[in-house]
XYZ file of C-alpha atoms in Angstrom:
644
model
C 33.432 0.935 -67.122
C 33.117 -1.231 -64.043
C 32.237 -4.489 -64.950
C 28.434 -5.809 -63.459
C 27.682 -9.332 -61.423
C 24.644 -10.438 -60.808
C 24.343 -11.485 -57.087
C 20.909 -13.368 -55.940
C 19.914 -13.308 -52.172
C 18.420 -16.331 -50.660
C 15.580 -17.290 -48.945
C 14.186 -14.187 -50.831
C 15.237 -15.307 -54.103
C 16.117 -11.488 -54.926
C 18.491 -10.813 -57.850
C 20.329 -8.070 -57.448
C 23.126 -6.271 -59.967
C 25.847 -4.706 -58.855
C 29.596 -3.367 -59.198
C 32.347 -6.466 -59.393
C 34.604 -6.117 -56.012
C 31.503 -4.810 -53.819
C 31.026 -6.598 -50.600
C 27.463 -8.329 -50.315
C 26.994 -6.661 -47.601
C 27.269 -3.680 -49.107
C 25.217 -5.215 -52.047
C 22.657 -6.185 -49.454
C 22.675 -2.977 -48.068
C 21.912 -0.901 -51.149
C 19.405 -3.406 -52.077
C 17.467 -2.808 -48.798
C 18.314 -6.537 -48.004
C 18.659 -7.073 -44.298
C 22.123 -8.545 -43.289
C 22.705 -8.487 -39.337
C 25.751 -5.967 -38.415
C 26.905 -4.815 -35.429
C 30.278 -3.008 -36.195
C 28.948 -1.746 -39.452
C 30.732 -3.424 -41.508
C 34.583 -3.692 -40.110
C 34.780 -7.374 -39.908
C 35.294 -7.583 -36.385
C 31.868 -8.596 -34.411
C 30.724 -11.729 -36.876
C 27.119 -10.937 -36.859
C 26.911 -11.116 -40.848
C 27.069 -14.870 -41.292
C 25.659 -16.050 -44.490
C 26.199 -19.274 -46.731
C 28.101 -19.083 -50.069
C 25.842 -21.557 -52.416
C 27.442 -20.809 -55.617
C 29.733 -18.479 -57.726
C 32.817 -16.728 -57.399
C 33.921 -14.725 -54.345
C 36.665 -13.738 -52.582
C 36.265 -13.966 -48.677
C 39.015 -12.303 -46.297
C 40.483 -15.198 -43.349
C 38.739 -14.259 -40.466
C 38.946 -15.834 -36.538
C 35.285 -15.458 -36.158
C 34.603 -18.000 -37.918
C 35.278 -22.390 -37.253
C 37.042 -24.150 -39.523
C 33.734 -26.161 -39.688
C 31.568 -23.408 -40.544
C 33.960 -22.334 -43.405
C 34.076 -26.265 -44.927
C 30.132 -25.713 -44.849
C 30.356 -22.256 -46.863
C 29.927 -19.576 -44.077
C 31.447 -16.505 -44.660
C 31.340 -12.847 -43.324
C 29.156 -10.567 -45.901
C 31.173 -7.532 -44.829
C 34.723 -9.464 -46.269
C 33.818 -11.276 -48.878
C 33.678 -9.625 -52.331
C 31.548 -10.686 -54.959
C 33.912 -11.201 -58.265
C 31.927 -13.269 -60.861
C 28.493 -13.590 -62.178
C 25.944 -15.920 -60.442
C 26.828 -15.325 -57.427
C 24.120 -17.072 -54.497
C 24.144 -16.189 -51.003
C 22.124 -17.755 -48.606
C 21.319 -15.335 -45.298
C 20.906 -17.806 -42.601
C 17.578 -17.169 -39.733
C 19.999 -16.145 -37.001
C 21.378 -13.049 -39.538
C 18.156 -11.539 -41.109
C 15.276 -9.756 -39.222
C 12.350 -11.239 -39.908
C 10.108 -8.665 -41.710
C 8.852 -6.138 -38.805
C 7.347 -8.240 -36.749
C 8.759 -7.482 -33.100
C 7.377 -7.552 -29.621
C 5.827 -4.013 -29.463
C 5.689 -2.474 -25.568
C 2.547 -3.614 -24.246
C 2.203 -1.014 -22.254
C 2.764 1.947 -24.479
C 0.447 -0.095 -26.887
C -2.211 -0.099 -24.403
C -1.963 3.428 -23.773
C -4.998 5.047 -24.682
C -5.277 8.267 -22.680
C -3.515 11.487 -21.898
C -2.245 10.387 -18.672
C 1.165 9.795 -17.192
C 2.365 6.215 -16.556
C 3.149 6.834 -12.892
C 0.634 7.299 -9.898
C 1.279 11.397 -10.029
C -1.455 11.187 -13.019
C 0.238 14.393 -14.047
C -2.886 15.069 -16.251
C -2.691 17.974 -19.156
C -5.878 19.606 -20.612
C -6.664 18.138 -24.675
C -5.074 21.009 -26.418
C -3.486 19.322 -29.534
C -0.124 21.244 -31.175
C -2.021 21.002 -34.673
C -5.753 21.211 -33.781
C -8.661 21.671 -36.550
C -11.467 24.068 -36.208
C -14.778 24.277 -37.881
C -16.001 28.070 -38.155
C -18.930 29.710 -39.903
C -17.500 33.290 -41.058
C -19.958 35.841 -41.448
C -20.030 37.298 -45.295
C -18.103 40.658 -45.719
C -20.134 43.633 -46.137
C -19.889 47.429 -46.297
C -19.913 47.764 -42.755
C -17.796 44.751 -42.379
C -15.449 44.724 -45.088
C -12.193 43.156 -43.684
C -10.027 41.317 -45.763
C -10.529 37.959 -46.312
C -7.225 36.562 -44.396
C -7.784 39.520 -41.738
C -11.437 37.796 -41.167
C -10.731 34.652 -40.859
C -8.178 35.362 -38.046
C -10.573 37.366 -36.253
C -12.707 34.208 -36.145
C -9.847 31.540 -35.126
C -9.052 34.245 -32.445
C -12.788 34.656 -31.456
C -13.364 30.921 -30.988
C -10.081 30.099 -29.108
C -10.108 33.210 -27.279
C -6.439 34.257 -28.403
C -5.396 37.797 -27.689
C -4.421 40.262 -30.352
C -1.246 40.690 -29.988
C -0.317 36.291 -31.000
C 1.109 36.265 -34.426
C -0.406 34.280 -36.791
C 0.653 33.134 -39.887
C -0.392 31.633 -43.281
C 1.750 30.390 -46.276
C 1.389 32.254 -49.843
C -0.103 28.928 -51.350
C -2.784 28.563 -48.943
C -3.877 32.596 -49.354
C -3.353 32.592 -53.105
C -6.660 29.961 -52.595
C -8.010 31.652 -50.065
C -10.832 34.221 -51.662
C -12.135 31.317 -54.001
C -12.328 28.555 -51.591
C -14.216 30.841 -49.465
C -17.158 31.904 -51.533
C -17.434 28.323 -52.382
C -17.979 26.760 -49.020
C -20.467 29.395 -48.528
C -17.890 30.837 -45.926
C -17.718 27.396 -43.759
C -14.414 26.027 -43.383
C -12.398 23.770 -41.411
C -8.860 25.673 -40.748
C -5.602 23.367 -39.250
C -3.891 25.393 -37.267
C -0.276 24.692 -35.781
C 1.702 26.250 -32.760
C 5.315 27.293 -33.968
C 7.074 29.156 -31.177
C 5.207 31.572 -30.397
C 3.239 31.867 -33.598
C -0.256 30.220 -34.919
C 0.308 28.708 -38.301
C -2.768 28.659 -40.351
C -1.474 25.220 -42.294
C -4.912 24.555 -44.573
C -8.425 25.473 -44.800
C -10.941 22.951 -46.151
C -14.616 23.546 -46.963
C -17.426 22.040 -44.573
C -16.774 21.212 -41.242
C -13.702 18.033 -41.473
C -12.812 18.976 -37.968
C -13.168 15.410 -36.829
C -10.648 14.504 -39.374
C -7.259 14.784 -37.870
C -4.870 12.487 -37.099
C -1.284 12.874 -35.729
C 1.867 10.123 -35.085
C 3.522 9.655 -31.510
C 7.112 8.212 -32.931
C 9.491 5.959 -30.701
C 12.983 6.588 -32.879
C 14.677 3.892 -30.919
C 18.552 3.079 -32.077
C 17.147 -0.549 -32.535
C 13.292 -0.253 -33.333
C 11.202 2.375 -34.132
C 7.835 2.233 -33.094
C 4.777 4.562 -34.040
C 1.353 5.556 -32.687
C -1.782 6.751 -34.714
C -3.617 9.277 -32.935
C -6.904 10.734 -33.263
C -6.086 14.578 -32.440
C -9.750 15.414 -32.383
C -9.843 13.197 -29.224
C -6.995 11.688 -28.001
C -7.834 7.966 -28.755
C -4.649 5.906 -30.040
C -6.412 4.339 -33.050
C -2.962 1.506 -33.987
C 0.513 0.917 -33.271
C 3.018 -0.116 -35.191
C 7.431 -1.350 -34.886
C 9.931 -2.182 -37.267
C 13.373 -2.741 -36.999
C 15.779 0.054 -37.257
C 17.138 0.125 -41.020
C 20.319 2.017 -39.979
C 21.567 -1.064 -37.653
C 23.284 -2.334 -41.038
C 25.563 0.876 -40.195
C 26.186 0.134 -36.872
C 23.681 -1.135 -33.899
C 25.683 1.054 -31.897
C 25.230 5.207 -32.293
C 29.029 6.037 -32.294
C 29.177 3.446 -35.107
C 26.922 5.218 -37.148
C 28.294 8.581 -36.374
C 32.020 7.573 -37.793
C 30.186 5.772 -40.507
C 27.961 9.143 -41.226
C 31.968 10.710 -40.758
C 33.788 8.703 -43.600
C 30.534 8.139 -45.529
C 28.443 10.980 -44.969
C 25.043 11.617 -43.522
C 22.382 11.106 -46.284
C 22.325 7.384 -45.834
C 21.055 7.510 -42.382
C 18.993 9.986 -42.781
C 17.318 8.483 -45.561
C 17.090 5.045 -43.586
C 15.364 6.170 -40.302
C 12.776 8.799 -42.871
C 12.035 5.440 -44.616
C 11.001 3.400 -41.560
C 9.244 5.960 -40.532
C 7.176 5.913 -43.758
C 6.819 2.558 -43.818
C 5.321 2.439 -40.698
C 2.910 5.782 -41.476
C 2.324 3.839 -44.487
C 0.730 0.669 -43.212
C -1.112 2.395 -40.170
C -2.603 4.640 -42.498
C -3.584 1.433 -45.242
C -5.072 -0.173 -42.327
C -7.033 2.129 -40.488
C -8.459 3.462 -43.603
C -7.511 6.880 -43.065
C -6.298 9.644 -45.393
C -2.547 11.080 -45.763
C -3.507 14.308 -45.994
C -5.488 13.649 -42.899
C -2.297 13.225 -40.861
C -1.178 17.010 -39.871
C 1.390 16.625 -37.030
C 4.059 13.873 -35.656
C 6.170 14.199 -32.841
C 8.893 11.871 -32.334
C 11.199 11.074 -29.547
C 14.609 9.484 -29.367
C 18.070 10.161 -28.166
C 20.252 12.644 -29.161
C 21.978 11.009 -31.859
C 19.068 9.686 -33.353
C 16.995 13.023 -33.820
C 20.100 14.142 -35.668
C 19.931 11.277 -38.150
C 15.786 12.195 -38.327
C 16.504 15.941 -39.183
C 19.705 15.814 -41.132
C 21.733 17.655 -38.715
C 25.655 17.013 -38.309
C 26.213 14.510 -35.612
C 30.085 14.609 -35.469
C 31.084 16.402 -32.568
C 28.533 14.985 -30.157
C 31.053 12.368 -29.695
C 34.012 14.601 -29.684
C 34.753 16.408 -26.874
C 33.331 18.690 -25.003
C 30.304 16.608 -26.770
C 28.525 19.193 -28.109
C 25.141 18.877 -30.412
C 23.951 21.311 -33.294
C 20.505 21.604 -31.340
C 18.934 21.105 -27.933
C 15.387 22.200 -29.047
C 15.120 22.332 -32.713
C 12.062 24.189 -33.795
C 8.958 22.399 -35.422
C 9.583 21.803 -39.145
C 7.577 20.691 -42.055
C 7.561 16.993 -41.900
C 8.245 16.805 -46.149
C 11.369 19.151 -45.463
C 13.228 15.657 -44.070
C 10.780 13.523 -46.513
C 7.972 12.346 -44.021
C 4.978 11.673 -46.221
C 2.263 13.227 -44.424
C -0.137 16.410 -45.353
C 2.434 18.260 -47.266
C 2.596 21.162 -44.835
C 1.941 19.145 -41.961
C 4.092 19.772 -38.961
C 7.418 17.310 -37.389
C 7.742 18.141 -33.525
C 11.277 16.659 -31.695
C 11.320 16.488 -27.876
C 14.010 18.807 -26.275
C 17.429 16.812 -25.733
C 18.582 17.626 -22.447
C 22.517 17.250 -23.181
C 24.994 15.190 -25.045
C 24.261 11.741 -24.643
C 21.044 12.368 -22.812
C 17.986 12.942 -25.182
C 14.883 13.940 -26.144
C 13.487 10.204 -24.753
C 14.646 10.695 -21.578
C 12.518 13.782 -21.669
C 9.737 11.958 -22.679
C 10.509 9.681 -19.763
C 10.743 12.164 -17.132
C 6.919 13.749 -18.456
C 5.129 10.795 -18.931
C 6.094 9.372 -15.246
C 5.356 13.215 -13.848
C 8.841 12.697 -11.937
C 9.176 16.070 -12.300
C 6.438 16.941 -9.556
C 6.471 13.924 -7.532
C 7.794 14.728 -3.624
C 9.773 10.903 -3.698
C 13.517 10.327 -4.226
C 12.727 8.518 -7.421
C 15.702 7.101 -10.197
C 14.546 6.733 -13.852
C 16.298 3.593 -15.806
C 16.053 3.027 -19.406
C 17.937 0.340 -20.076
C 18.396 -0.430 -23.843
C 22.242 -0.038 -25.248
C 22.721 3.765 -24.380
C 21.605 3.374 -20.656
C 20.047 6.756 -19.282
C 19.510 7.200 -15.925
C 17.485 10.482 -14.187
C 17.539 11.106 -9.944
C 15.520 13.516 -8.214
C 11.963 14.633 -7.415
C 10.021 17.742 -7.868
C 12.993 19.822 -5.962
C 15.932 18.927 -8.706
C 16.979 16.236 -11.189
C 19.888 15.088 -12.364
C 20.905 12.815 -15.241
C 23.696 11.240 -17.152
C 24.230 8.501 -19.730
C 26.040 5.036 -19.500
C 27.466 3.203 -22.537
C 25.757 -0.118 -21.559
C 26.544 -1.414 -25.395
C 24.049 -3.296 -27.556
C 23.722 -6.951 -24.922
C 20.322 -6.039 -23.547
C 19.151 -5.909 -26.822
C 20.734 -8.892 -27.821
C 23.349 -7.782 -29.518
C 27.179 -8.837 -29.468
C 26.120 -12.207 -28.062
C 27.009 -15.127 -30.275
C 23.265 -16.625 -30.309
C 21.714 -13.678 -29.360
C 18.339 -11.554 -31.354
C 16.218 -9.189 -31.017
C 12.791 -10.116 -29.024
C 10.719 -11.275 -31.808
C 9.739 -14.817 -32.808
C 11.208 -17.824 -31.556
C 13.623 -15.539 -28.999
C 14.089 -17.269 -25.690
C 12.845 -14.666 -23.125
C 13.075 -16.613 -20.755
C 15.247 -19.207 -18.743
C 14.977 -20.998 -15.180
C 17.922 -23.439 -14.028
C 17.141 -25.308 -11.157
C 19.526 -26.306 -8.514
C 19.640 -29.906 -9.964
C 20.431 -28.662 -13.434
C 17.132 -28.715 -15.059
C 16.834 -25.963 -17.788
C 13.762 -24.953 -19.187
C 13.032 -21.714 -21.459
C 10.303 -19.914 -22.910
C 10.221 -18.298 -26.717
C 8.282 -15.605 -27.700
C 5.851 -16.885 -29.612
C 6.335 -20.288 -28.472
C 7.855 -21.219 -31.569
C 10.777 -23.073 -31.725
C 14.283 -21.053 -30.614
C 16.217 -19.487 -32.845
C 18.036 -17.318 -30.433
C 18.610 -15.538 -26.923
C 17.332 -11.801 -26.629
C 18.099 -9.878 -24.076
C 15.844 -10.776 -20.815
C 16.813 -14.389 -21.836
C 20.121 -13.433 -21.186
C 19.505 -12.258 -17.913
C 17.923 -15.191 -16.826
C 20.356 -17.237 -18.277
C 23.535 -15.529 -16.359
C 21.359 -15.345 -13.244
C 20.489 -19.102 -13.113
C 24.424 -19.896 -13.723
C 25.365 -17.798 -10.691
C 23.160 -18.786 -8.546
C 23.347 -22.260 -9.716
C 27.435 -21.939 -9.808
C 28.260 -22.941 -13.027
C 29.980 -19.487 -12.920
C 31.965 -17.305 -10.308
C 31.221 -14.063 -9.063
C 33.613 -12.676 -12.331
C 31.695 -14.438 -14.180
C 33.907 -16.986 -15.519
C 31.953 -20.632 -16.220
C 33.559 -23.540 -13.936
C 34.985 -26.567 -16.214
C 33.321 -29.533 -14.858
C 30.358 -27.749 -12.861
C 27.814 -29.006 -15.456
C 27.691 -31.196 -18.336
C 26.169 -28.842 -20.062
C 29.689 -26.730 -19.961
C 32.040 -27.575 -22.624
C 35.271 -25.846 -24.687
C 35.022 -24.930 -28.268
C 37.429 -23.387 -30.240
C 39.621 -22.569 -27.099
C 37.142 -21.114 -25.137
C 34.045 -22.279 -22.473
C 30.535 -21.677 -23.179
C 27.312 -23.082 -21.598
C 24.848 -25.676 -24.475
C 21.439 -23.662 -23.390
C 19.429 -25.949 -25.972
C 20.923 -28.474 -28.375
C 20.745 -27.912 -32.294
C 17.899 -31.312 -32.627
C 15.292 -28.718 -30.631
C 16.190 -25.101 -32.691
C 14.719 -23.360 -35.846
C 17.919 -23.281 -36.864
C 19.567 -26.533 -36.527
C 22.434 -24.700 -34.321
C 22.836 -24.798 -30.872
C 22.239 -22.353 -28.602
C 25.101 -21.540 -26.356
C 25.957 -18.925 -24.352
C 29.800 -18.160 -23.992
C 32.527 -17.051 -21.940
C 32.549 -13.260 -23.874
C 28.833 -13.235 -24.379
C 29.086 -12.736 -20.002
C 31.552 -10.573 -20.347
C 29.730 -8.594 -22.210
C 26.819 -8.506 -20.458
C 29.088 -7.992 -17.321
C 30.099 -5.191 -19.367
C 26.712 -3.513 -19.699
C 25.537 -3.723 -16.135
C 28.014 -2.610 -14.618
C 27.806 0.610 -16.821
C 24.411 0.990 -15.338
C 25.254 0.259 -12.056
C 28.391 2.544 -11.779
C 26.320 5.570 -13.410
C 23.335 4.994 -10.956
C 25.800 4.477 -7.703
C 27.832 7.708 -9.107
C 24.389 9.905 -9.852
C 23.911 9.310 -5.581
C 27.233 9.691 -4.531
C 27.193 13.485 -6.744
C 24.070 13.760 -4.167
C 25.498 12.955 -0.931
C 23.129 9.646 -1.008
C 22.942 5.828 -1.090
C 20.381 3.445 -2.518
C 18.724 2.518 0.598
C 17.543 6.562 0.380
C 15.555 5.980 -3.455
C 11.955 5.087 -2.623
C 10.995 4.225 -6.127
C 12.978 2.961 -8.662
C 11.350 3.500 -12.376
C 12.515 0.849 -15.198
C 11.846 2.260 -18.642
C 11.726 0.851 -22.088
C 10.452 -2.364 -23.652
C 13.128 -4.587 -22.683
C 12.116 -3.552 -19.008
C 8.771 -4.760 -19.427
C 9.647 -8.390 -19.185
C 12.746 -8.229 -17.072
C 12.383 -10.231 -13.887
C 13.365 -7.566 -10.976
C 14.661 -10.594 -9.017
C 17.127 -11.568 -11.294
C 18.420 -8.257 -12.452
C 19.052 -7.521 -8.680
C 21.077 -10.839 -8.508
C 22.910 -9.627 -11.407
C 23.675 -6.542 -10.012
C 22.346 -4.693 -12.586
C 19.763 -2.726 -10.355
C 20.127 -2.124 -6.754
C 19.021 -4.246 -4.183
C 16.367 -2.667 -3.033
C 12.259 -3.916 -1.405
C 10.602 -5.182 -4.631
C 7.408 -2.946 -3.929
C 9.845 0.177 -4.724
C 10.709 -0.903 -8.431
C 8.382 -0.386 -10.802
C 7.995 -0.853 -14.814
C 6.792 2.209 -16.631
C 6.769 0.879 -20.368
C 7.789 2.900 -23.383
C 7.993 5.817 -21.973
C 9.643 7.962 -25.139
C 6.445 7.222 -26.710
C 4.106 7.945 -23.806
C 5.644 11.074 -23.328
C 6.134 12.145 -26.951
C 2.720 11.528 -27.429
C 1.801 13.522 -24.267
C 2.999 16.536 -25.892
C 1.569 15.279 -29.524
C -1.801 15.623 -27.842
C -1.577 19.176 -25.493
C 0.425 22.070 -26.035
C 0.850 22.696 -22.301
C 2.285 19.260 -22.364
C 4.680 20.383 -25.169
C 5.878 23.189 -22.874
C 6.340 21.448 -19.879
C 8.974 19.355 -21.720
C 10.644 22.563 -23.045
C 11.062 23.414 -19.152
C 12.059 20.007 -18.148
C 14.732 19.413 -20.247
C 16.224 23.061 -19.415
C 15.663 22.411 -15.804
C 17.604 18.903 -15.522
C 21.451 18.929 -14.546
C 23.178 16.885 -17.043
C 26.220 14.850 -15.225
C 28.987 13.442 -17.738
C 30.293 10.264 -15.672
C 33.836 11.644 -17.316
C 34.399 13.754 -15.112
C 34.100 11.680 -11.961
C 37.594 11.388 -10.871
C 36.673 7.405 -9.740
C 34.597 6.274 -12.737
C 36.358 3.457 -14.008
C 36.751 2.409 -10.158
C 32.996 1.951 -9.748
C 32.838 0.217 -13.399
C 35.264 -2.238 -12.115
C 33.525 -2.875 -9.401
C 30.567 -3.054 -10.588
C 31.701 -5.832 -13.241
C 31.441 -8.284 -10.207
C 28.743 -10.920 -9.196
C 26.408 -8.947 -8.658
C 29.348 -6.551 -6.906
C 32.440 -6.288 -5.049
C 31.028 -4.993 -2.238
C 28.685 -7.783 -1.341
C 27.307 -5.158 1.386
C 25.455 -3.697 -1.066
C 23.351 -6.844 -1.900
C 22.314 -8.346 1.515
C 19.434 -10.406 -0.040
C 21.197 -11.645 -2.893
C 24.491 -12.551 -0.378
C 22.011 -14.240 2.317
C 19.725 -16.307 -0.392
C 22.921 -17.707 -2.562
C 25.589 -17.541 0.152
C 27.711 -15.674 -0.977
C 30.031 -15.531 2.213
C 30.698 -18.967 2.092
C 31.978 -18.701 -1.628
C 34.291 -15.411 -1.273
């Protein structure tokens, strides 16, 4: 029998038991314990600092760490085995999430009609996919002696004027209580009704008229958050919203992580994370808006393509394998309880249509919500987050394809980087005298750099030049510029002004890597026009998607290189559009349809195949290019001529 050690998790103060030889990360793990992890556990990005404070362990040598964070007790959770009783770990602020409070989208929080966040106003008419209907049946008699399923179908079909030739259908438990609940009510009832395919599903009947009573959930399944609306069906009014972090990022904070971690360990585990946060968030939006579970009858969630396989337990393995192939494009509704959402028991789970491979169901929720599919304007679609999706076209054609961007815009795989929530710098300005000031969110004192921070803060080296256009830091350009542990990094604030006691740096590789993730979204947008026969000048708008885009300064990211330099007045932020648009479809089925037809209609371009890919990439890695052509604003204000 394996022997047991007890292993208690600080600040928390949770004891937990476990098998002798177990990492504490995996400890942490199956205690629902938050750890940070980026590489999901393979001891290679660092992320899962935490302090040994007593008890015996047994910690792999690792680089990541200093020799002076190892005298004071750091190790990695993912390397160091717990071996004897009494074990106490200490998670430090900069490697736990702090509960679920995160910067929700302001925009998709404010959104409180069924419009599309774009000046189209690509409006649908309030035809909910489960809707409730209160109907006074008329008693059987001799004359009139259908059956009592028969009648009530001829009154759902009287009242929404439905032919006779749409199915409809009802489940055995629901009939089997039928007859009785009928007489009971006096023959007025309140029937849910949901569209599946091409069928009506009658899904309950209640007696007396609860038609007002019906709630549904717009769901954001983001690889890093998930975020969830509470709608009122019975008239379109978001009533909360709610975020938490993403309880699979202990797996991986990057999908093909989790995919070769769902591989070698199978797929229950994520599954079961993303059903939980979901639940957890249903959970308190329920609690707080006084509502009733039963009262919640529909959800539709949107997300990309590997995360709506993690949500409805289908096999993600060969969407990373080529020719990248996934097990659905459109799966059909399901009950919500068949993948363990705790709603109405035979309420119904709705995915947006994935358009291809890497390209998903939130892109589709993207292109509804900012009605790019009928607008006459060369228009590209960005979400940038760490799978990078871009979408070009107008009414005539689209076309889309997905860049690897990586997890730095969400401030990942940066040394003092964090998600945007409390005490996250989001913002940095460094004047040309070397003056640095930052904001937090919050204004609490920083703990971290998320990932508009970093923006600013790579933008106000370069055009400061503290850096080169490849992005390496100059020794002896600013005090501030030091080398530790063999390599340069920038002191953004010093360790007496943090939450943490740390510094805040920014290094050499943290650049790189964002470096990294621009020019992935630079190459794929410059490739999408050259597939088209067209250049940037041609796009008059440009669309930034997601939360992170929200508070990114267009100025900046241009300077970067990360978007192209185009008139200001063209680039717009659309907010969270996955949710917008999943909830667009939540709340009319015409809505629901269109998206079937979008996502069939867009051409899905895998940057693979472009004989010149890694060309462009290279290219692209540059301050804020190679071709300084292409950024005549950035190359006049900084003067960039004079320091080819």
């Amino acid at each position: 029998m394996m022997k047991k050690v007890k292993v208690t998790f600080y600040p928390s103060g949770e004891v937990v038991e476990a098998e002798r030889g177990k990492s504490l990360l995996e400890i942490a793990k199956e205690a629902g314990i938050f750890i940070a992890s980026i590489c999901g556990g393979d001891g290679i990005c660092g992320r899962c600092r935490v302090i040994i404070k007593g008890g015996e362990v047994e910690a792999a040598p690792t680089t990541l760490l200093t020799r002076e964070e190892v005298q004071r007790g750091y190790t990695l959770a993912c390397q160091t085995k717990a071996l004897g009783d009494d074990v106490e770990v200490l998670i430090p602020p900069e490697s736990r999430a702090e509960g679920a409070q995160i910067l929700i989208d302001e925009d998709a929080q404010r959104f409180r009609a069924l419009y599309a966040a774009s000046e189209e106003q690509a409006l649908f008419r309030h035809d909910p996919l489960v809707k409730k209907l209160y109907l006074e049946l008329p008693p059987p008699t001799l004359q009139d002696n259908l059956a009592d399923q028969e009648r009530l179908y001829r009154e759902v079909r009287r009242y929404l004027d439905l032919g006779p030739d749409l199915p409809m259908q009802t489940g055995l438990k629901v009939l089997q209580g039928l007859p009785k609940l009928l007489r009971k009510s006096n023959w007025k009832v309140t029937v849910t009704l949901g569209r599946r395919g091409g069928t009506i599903e009658l899904i309950q009947v209640e007696p007396g008229d609860r038609a007002g009573q019906n709630f549904g959930l717009a769901v954001d399944v983001g690889t890093s958050t998930v975020v969830a609306h509470l709608v009122d069906l019975a008239t379109s009014r978001t009533i909360d919203a709610e975020a938490c972090y993403n309880s699979q990022m202990p797996f991986g904070e990057e999908v093909t992580r989790r995919i070769i971690y769902a591989e070698r360990e199978g797929l229950k585990p994520l599954n079961e994370a993303i059903v939980g946060d979901i639940n957890n968030l249903i959970s308190a939006l329920i609690s707080r808006n006084r509502a009733e579970l039963n009262d919640v009858t529909a959800l539709c969630c949107a997300g990309n393509t590997t995360m709506l396989h993690f949500l409805l337990g289908l096999d993600p393995t060969r969407i990373r394998k080529s020719p990248y192939i996934p097990a659905a494009s459109a799966p059909p509704p399901v009950r919500a309880a068949e993948v363990g959402i705790k709603i109405n028991p035979r309420g119904l789970l709705y995915t947006m249509p994935i358009i291809g491979s890497w390209v998903g169901g939130d892109t589709t929720a993207g292109i509804l919500a900012t009605g790019l599919y009928q607008t006459k304007q060369l228009t590209m679609f960005i979400d940038i987050g760490t799978n990078g999706e871009i979408v070009l076209g107008n009414r005539d054609w689209l076309l889309t394809c997905s860049t690897s961007a990586g997890p730095a815009f969400e401030g990942s795989g940066v040394k003092c980087g964090m998600k945007a929530s409390r005490g996250a710098i989001e913002r940095v300005e460094l004047s040309s005298d070397g003056y640095l000031r930052y904001k937090t969110i919050g204004d609490a004192k920083p703990k971290g750099l998320c990932g508009s921070g970093l923006i600013d803060a790579v933008a106000g080296l370069f055009a400061a030049g503290y850096i080169d256009r490849s992005g390496r830091l100059i020794p002896g350009s600013s005090s501030r510029i030091r080398e530790q542990d063999g390599q340069l990094e920038f002191v953004l604030v010093p360790g007496s002004r943090t939450e943490t006691g740390k510094e805040i740096v920014l290094t050499q590789p943290d650049i790189e890597n964002l470096l990294r993730a621009k020019a992935a979204i630079y190459a794929g947008a410059k490739i999408l026009l050259k597939a088209m026969g067209l250049d940037f000048k041609d796009i008059e708008q440009l669309l930034i998607a997601g939360g992170f885009g929200n508070y990114l300064d267009r100025e900046k990211a241009i300077m970067l290189g990360l978007i192209p330099d185009i008139p200001l007045e063209r680039i717009r932020f659309v907010g969270n559009t996955s949710i917008i648009g999943a909830k667009m479809a939540l709340l009319s089925e015409e809505a629901y349809e269109r998206a079937q037809e979008i996502s069939k209609a867009v051409t899905y371009y895998d940057l693979i195949t472009y004989p010149f890919y890694y060309d462009e990439f290279i290219s692209a890695k540059f301050l804020p290019h190679t071709d300084l052509s292409l950024f005549p604003t950035v190359t006049r204000r900084l003067g960039l001529e004079a320091r080819v």
